Coordinates of C-alpha atoms and ligand atoms in Angstrom, one line a residue:
X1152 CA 55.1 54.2 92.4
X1153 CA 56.6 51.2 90.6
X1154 CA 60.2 50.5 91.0
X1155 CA 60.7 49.6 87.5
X1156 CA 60.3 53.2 86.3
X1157 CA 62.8 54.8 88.6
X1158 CA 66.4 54.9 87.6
X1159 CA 69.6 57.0 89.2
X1160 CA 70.6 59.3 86.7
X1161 CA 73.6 57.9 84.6
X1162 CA 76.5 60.9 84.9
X1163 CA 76.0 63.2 87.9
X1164 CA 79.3 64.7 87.1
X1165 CA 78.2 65.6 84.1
X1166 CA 74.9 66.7 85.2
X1167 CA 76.4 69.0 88.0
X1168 CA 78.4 70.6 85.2
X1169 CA 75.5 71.4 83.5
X1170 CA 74.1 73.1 86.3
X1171 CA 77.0 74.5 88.3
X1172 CA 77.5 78.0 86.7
X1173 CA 73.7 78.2 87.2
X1174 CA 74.4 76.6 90.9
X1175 CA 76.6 79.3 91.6
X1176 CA 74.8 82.2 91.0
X1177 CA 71.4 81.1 92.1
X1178 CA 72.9 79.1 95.9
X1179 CA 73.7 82.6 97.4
X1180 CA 70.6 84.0 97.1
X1181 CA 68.9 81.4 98.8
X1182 CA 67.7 82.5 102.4
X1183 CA 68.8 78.8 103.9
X1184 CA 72.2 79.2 102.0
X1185 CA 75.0 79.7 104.9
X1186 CA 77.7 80.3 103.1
X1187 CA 76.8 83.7 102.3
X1188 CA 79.4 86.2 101.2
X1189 CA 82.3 83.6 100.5
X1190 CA 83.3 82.8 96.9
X1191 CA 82.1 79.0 95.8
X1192 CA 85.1 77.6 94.5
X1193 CA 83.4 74.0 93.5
X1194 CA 80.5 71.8 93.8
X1195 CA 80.8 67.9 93.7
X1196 CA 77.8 65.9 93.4
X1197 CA 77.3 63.9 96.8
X1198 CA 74.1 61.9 95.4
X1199 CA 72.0 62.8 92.1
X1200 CA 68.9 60.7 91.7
X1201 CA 66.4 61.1 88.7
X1202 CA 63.0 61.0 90.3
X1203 CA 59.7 59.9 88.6
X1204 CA 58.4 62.8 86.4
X1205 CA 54.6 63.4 86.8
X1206 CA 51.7 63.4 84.7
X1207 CA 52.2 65.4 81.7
X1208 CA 51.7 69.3 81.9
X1209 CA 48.4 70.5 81.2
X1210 CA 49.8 73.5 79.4
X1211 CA 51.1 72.0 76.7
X1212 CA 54.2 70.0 75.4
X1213 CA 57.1 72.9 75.1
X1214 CA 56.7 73.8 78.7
X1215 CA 56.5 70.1 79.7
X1216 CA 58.5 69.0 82.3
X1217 CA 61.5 66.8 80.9
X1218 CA 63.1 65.6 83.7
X1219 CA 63.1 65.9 87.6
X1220 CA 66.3 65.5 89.9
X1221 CA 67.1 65.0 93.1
X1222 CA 70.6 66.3 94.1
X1223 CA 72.8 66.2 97.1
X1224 CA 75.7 68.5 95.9
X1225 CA 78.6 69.5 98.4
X1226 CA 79.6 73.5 97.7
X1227 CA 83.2 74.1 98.1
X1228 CA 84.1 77.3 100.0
X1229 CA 86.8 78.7 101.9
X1230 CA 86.4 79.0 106.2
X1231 CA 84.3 82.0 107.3
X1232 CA 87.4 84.2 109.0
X1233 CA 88.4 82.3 112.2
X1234 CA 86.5 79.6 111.5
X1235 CA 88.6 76.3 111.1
X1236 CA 88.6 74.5 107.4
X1237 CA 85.4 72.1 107.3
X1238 CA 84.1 70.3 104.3
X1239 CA 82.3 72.2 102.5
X1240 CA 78.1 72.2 103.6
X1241 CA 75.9 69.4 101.7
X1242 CA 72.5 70.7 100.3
X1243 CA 69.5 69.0 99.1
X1244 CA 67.8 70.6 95.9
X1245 CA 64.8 69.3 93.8
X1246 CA 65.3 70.2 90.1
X1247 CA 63.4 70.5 87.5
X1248 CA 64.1 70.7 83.9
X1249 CA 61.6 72.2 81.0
X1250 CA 62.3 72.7 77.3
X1251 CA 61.0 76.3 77.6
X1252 CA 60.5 78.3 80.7
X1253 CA 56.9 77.7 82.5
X1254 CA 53.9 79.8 81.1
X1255 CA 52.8 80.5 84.5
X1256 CA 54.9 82.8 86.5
X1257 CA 58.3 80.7 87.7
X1258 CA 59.2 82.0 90.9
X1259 CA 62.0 79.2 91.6
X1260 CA 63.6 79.4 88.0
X1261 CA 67.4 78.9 88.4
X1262 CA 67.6 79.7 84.7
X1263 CA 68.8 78.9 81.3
X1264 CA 71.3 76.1 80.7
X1265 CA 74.4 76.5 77.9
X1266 CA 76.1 73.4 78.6
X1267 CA 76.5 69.9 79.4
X1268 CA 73.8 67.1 79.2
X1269 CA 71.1 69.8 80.0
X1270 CA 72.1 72.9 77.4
X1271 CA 69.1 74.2 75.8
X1272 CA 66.8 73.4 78.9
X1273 CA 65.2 75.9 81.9
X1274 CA 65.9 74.3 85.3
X1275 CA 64.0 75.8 88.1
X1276 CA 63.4 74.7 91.7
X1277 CA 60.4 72.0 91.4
X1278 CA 59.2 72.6 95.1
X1279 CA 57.4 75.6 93.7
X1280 CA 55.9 73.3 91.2
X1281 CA 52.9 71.4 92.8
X1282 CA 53.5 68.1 90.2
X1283 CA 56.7 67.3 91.6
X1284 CA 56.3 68.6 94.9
X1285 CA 53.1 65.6 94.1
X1286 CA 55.8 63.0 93.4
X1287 CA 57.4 63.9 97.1
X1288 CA 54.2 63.0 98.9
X1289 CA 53.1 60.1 96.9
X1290 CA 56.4 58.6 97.5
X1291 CA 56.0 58.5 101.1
X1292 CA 52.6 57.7 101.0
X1293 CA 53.9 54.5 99.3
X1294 CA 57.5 53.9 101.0
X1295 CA 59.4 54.0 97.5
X1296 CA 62.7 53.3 97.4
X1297 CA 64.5 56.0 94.8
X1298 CA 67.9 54.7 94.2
X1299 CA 69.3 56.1 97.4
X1300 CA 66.8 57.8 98.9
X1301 CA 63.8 56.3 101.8
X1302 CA 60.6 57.2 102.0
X1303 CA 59.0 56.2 104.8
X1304 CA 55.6 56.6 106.3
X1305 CA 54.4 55.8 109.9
X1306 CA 52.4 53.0 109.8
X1307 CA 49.7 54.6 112.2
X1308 CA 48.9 57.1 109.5
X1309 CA 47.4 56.8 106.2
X1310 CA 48.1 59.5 103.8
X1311 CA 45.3 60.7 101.5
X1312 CA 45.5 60.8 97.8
X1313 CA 44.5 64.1 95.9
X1314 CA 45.9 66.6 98.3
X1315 CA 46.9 69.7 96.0
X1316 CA 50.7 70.5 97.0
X1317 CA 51.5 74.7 97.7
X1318 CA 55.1 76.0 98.3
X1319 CA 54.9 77.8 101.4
X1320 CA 55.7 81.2 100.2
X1321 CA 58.5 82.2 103.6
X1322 CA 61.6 81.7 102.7
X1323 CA 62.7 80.1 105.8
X1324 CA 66.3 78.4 106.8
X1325 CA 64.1 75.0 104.8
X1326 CA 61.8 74.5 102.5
X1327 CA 58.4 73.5 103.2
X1328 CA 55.4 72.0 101.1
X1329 CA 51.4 72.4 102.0
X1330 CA 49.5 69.5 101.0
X1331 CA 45.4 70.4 100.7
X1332 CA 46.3 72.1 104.4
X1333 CA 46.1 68.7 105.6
X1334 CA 49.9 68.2 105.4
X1335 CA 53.2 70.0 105.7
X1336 CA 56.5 68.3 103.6
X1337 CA 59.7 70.2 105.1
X1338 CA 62.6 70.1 102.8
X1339 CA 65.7 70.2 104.7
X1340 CA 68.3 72.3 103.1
X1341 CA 71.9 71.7 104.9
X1342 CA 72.0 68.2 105.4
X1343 CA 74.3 65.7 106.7
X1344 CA 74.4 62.2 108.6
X1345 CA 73.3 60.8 111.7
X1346 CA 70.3 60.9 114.0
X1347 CA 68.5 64.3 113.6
X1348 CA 66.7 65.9 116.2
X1349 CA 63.8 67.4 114.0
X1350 CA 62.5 64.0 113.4
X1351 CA 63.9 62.3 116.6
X1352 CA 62.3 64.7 118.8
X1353 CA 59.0 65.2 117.4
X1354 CA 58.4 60.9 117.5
X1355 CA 59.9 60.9 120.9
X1356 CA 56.8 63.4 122.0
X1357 CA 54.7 61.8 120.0
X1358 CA 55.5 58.6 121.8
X1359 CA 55.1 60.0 125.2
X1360 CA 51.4 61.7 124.2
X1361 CA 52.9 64.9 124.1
X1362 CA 49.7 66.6 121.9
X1363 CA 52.1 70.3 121.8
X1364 CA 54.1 69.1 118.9
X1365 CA 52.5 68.1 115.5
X1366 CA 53.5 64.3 115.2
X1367 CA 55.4 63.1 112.6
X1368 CA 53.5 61.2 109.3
X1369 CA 56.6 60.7 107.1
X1370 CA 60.0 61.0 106.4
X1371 CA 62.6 61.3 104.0
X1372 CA 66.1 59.6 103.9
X1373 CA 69.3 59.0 101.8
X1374 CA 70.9 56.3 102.6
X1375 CA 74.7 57.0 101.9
X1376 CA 77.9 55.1 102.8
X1377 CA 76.0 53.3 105.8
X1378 CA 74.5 56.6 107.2
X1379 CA 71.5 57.7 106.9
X1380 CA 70.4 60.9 106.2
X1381 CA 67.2 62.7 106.9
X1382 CA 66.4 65.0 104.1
X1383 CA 62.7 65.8 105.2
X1384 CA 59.8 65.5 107.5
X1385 CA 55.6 65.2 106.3
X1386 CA 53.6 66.4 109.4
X1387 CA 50.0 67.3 110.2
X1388 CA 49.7 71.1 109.1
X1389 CA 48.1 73.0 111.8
X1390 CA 44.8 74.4 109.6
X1391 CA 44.2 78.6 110.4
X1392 CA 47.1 78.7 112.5
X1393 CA 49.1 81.6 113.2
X1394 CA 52.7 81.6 114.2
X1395 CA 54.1 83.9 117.2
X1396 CA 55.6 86.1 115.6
X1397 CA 53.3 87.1 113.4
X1398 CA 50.8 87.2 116.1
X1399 CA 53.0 89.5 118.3
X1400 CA 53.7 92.2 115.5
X1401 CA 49.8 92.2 114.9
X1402 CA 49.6 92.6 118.5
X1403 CA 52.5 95.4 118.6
X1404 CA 51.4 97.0 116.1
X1405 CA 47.8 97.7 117.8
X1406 CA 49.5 98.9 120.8
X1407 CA 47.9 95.6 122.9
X1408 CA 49.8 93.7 125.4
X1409 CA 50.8 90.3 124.3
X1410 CA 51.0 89.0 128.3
X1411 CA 48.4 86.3 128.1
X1412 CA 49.7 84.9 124.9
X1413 CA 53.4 85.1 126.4
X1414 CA 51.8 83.2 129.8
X1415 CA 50.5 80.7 127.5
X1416 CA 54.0 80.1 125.5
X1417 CA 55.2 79.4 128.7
X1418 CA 52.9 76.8 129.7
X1419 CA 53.4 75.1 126.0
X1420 CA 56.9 75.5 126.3
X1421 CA 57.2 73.9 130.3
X1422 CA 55.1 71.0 129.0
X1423 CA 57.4 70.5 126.4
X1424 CA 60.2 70.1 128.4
X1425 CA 58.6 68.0 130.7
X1426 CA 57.5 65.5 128.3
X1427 CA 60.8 65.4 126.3
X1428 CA 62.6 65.3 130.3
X1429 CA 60.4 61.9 130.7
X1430 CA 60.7 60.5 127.1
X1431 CA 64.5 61.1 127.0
X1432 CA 67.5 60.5 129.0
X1433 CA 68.3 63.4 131.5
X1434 CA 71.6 64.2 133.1
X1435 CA 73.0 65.9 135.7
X1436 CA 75.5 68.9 135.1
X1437 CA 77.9 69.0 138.0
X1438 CA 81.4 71.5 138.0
X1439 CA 83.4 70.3 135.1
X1440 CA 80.4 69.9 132.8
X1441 CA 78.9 73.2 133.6
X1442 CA 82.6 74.4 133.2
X1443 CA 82.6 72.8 129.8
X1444 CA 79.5 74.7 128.6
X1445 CA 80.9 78.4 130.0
X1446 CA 83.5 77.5 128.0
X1447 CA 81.8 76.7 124.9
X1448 CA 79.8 79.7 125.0
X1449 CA 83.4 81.7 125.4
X1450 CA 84.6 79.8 122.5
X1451 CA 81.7 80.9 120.4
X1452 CA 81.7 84.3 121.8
X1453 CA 85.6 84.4 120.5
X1454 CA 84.7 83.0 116.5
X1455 CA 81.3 85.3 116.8
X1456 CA 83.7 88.2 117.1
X1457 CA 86.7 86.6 114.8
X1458 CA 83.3 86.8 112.4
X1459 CA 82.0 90.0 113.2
X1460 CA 84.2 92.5 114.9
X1461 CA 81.5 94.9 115.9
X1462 CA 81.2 92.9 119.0
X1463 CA 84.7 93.2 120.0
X1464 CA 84.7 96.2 121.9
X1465 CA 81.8 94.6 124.0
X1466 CA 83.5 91.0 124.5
X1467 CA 84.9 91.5 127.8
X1468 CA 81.2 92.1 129.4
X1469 CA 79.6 89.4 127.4
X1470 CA 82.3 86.8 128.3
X1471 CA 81.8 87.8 131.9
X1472 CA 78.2 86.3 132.1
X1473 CA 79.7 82.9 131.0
X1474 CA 82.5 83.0 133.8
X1475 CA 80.4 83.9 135.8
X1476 CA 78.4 80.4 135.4
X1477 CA 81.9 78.5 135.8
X1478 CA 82.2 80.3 138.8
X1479 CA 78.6 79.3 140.1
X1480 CA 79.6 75.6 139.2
X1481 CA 83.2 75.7 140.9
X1482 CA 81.0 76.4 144.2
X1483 CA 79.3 73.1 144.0
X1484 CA 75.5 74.1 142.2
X1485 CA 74.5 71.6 139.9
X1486 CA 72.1 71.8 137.4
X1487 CA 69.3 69.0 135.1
X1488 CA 70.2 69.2 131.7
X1489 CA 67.8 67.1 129.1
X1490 CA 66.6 67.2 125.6
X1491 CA 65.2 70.7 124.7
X1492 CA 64.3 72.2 121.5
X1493 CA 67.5 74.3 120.6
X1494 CA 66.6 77.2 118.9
X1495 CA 62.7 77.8 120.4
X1496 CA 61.6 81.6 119.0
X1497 CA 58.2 83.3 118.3
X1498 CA 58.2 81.9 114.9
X1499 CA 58.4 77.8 116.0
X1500 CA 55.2 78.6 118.3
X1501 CA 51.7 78.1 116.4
X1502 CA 48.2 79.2 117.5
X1503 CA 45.7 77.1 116.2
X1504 CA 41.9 78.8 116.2
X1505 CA 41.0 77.4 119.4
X1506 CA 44.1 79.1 120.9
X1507 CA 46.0 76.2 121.9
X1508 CA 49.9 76.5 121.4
X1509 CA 51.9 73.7 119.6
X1510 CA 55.8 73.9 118.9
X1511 CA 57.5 73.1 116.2
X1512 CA 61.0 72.7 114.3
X1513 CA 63.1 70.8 116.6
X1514 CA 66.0 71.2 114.5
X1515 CA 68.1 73.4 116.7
X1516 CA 70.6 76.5 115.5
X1517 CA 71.0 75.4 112.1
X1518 CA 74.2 77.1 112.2
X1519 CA 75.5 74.8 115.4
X1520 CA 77.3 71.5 114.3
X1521 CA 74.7 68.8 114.7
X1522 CA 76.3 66.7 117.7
X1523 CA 76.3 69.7 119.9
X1524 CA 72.5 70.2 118.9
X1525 CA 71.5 66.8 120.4
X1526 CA 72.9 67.3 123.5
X1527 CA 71.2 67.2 126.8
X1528 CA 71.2 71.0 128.4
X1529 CA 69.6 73.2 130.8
X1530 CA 66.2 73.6 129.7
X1531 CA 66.6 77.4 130.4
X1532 CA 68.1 77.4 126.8
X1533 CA 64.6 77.4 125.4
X1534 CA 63.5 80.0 127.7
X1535 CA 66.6 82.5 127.0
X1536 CA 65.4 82.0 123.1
X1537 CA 61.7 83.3 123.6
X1538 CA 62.9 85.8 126.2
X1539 CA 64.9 87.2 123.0
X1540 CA 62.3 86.7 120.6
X1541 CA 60.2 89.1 123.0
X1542 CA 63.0 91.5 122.5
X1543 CA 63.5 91.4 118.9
X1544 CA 59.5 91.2 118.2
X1545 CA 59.8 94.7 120.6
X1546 CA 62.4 96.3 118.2
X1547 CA 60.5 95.4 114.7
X1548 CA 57.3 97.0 115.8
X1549 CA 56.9 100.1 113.6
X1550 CA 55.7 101.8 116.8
X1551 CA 57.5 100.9 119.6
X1552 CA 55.7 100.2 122.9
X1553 CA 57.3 101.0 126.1
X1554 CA 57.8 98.0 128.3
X1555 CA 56.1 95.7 126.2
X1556 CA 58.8 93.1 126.0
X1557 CA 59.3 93.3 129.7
X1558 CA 56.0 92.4 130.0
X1559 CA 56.2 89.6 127.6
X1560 CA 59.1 88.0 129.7
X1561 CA 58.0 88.3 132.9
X1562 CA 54.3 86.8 132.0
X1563 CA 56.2 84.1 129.9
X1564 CA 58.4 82.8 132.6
X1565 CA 55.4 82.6 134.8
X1566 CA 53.5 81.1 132.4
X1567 CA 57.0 77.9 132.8
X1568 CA 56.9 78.5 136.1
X1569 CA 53.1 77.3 136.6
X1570 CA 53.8 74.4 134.9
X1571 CA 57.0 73.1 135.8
X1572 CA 56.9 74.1 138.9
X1573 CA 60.5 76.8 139.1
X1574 CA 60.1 79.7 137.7
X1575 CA 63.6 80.0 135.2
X1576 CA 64.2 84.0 137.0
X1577 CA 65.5 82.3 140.1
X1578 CA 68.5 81.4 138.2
X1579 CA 69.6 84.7 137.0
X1580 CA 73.0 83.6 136.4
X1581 CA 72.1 80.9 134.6
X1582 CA 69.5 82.8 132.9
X1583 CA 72.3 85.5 131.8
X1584 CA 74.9 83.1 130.5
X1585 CA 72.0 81.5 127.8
X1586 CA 70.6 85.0 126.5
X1587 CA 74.1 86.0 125.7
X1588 CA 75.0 83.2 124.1
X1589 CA 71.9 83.5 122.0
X1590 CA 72.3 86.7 121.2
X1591 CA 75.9 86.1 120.4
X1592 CA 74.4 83.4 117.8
X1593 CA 71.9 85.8 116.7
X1594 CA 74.4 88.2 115.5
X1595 CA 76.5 85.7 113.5
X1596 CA 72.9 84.4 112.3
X1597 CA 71.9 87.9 111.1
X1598 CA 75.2 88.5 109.2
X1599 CA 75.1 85.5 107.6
X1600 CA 71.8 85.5 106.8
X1601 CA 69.7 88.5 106.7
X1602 CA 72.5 91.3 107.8
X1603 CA 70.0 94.0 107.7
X1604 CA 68.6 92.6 111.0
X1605 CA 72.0 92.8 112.4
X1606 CA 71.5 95.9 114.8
X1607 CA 68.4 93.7 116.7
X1608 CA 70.8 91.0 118.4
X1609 CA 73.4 93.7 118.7
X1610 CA 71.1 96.1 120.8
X1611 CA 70.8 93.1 123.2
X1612 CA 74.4 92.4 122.9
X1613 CA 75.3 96.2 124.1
X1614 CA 72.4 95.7 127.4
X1615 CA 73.7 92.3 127.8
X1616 CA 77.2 93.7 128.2
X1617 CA 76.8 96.6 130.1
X1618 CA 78.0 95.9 133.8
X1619 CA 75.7 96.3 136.9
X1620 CA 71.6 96.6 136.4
X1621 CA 71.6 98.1 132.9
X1622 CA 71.7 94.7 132.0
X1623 CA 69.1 93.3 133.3
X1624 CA 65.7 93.4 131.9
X1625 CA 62.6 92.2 134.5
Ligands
LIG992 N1 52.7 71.7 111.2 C1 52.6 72.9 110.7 N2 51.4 73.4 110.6 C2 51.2 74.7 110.1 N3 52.2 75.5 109.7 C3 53.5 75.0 109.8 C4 53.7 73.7 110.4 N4 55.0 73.4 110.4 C5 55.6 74.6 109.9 N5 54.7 75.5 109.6 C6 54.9 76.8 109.0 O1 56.1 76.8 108.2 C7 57.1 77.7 108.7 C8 58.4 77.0 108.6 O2 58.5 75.8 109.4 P1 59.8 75.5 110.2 O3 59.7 74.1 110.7 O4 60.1 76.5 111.2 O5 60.9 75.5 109.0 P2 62.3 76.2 109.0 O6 63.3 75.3 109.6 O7 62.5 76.3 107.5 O8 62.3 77.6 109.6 C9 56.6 78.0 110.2 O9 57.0 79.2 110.6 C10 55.1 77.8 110.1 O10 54.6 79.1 109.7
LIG993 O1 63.4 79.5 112.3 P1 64.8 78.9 112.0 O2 65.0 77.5 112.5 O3 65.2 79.1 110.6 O4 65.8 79.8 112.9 C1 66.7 80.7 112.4 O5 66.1 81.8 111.9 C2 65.3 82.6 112.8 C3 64.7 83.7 112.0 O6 63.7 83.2 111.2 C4 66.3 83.1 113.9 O7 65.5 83.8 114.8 C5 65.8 85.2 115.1 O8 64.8 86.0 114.5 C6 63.5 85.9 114.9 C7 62.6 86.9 114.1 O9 62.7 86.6 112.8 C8 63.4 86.1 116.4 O10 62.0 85.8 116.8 C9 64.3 85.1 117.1 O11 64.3 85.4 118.5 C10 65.7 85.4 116.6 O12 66.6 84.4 117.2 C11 66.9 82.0 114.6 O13 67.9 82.5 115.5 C12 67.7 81.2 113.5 O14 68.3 80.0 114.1

């Protein structure tokens, strides 16, 4: 990719204003866009970088691609209720623009354009378009430097020319890219600056030999201001694998036990967290930083509610598993807290065809604010996320299975406890405190993002605060 070619494109003002009634209309729909339900009342450009266009289309000159952009736009909108006034939330999109829409069918079309620099063209998303999502790879595969953007290979890896780029048809909280099933480019949606644990994690592992977690190839950056920002991450793709969660509903829906497979997880997951513990600093949480993380979970149990007041009449019982662990601390317990993986779920688990385990997305909550995300915690965090993935994989089957996500749990924490040697149920307190806080998460999640899955976390939210046993599940 020869420097000479590339050049930044000359008005991103004017560009954006081309685009932004499209912008507007096309952002909410996204799945990864978290500003759902609240008006867009601007978008400023943050970076807008014309990218190499590929090889000529082979369907003829009117459909030919005429340009390809790369644009960091900032979208304006007012605070969700109760939550304070932030700047608005950076995202990365790749655009394409076409004289005339694609012949074949253009499932990331943004649409037609009136005005500005671009009137008269089709834009459309160009990760579902394997030429540019071609330009992506081969950038990292040579480290081009793109106006303000990095890409960056690790030196231990070549990179194969030739591999045929796929859009990976989930709409997930990202985007991500297939390359000849050797490969797998995720997009990064939200972006922002600073160290980010989806690629600092993952190299950590890989550093430590940790062979549970696909190791990083590539990256992408922008480098902005003096901060760099991570904007993607190329990884090995794991060939004929199947993720958790799609493993557990085939499972559910055949009315089998998923215990094995949920003693396996465990055993991934422990050795996880023990290679991260040895890779990474660890800490020790004594009474005023446990304190400090009951509190946090209150805080976010008071905005969850401020966001969604269904889960006010049920605050006081949640809030009394978090004082609960301030109390614990007050007496003196302390607790390890290291690295973990932040937002661990069914779906981040892959089973390759030998049955092996590996974990992926190390990004954390996408909705948490990124600093909090990289902090060292309890490593029961992760363990509190799968023990509610059991529960909502329970609640999608079509047929429900009695005691199936009982089951799940119990053989899962087993399955940690082999490995690391305590099994996370002798901390019930502890234990308690993360799943509500993760289901408390959930539910803003959900009604942000897909509020027809809103009643899952807020089953959990009702057992979790209902005094006594009811809340307990084994
Ligand atoms: N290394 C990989 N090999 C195979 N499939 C992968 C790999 N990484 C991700 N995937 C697939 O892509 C999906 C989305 O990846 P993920 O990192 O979870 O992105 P997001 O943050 O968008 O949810 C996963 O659920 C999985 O099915
Ligand atoms: O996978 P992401 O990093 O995008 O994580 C977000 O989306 C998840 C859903 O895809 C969400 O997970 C919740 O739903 C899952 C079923 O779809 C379930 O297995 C998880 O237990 C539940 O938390 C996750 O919370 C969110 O951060």
């Amino acid at each position: 990719m020869p420097e000479a070619v590339i050049r930044t494109a000359p008005s991103p003002t004017a560009l954006l204003a081309s685009l932004d009634p499209l912008l507007r209309q096309w952002l909410p729909r996204r799945r990864w866009f978290a500003g759902k339900g609240r008006p867009i009342t601007g978008l400023t450009p943050v970076a807008v970088t014309e990218l190499p266009s590929p090889a000529p289309d082979s369907d003829g000159a009117p459909g030919a691609l005429t340009g390809l952009y790369h644009l960091l736009v900032r979208v304006h909108q007012p605070p969700a209720p109760g939550s304070p006034e932030r700047p608005g939330d950076c995202y990365q999109l790749v655009i394409g623009v076409r004289e005339v829409p694609p012949t074949r069918p253009a499932p990331g079309l943004i649409g037609h354009v009136t005005r500005g620099p671009l009137a008269g063209h089709v834009v459309y998303d160009a990760l579902d378009d394997p030429r540019p999502a071609g330009v992506l790879l081969e950038a990292v595969r040579c480290g081009a430097r793109v106006g303000p953007l990095r890409f960056d290979r690790d030196p231990g890896h070549e990179i194969r020319t030739g591999l045929v780029p796929r859009r990976m048809t989930a709409e997930q909280s990202n985007s991500s890219v297939v390359y000849g099933d050797r490969l797998v480019l995720k997009v990064l949606r939200r972006i922002g600056p600073g160290t980010h644990p989806d690629l600092e994690l993952p190299l950590a592992l890989a550093r430590a030999g940790c062979a549970r977690v696909p190791a990083p190839v590539g990256w992408m950056t922008a480098e902005l201001s003096g901060d760099s920002w991570l904007l993607g991450v190329l990884q090995p793709y794991v060939q004929g694998a199947v993720d958790g969660w799609e493993l557990a509903l085939r499972e559910l829906s055949k009315g089998e036990d998923f215990a094995a497979e949920a003693r396996a997880l465990g055993r991934a997951t422990a050795e996880v967290h023990t290679a991260l513990a040895r890779a990474l600093p660890t800490v020790t949480l004594g009474h005023r930083a446990m304190a400090r993380i009951a509190d946090g979970m209150s805080g976010r149990l008071a905005e969850a509610v401020r966001t969604v007041p269904a889960l006010l009449p049920y605050a006081p019982g949640l809030r009394s598993a978090f004082t609960a662990l301030g109390d614990l601390a007050g007496q003196g317990r302390t607790w390890t807290a290291q690295r973990v993986h932040g937002d661990l779920h069914l779906g981040q688990c892959l089973r390759s065809p030998d049955g092996e385990w590996s974990l992926i997305d190390f990004e954390g909550e996408p909705d948490r604010p990124p600093e909090e995300r990289r902090m060292p915690q309890p490593a029961v965090r992760d363990v509190a996320g799968m023990l509610r993935s059991f529960d909502y994989a329970a609640r999608s089957a079509d047929t429900p299975v009695p005691g199936w996500a009982e089951t799940c749990r119990a053989a899962y924490c087993s399955g940690y406890a082999r490995v690391a040697g305590h099994d996370p149920r002798t901390d019930p307190v502890l234990l308690r405190a993360f799943e509500t806080d993760k289901a408390v998460y959930e539910v803003v999640y959900e009604s942000r993002h897909r509020p027809d899955w809103l009643p899952v976390p807020l089953a959990a939210v009702r057992r979790l605060a209902a005094p006594g046993p009811a809340r307990l599940m084994p």
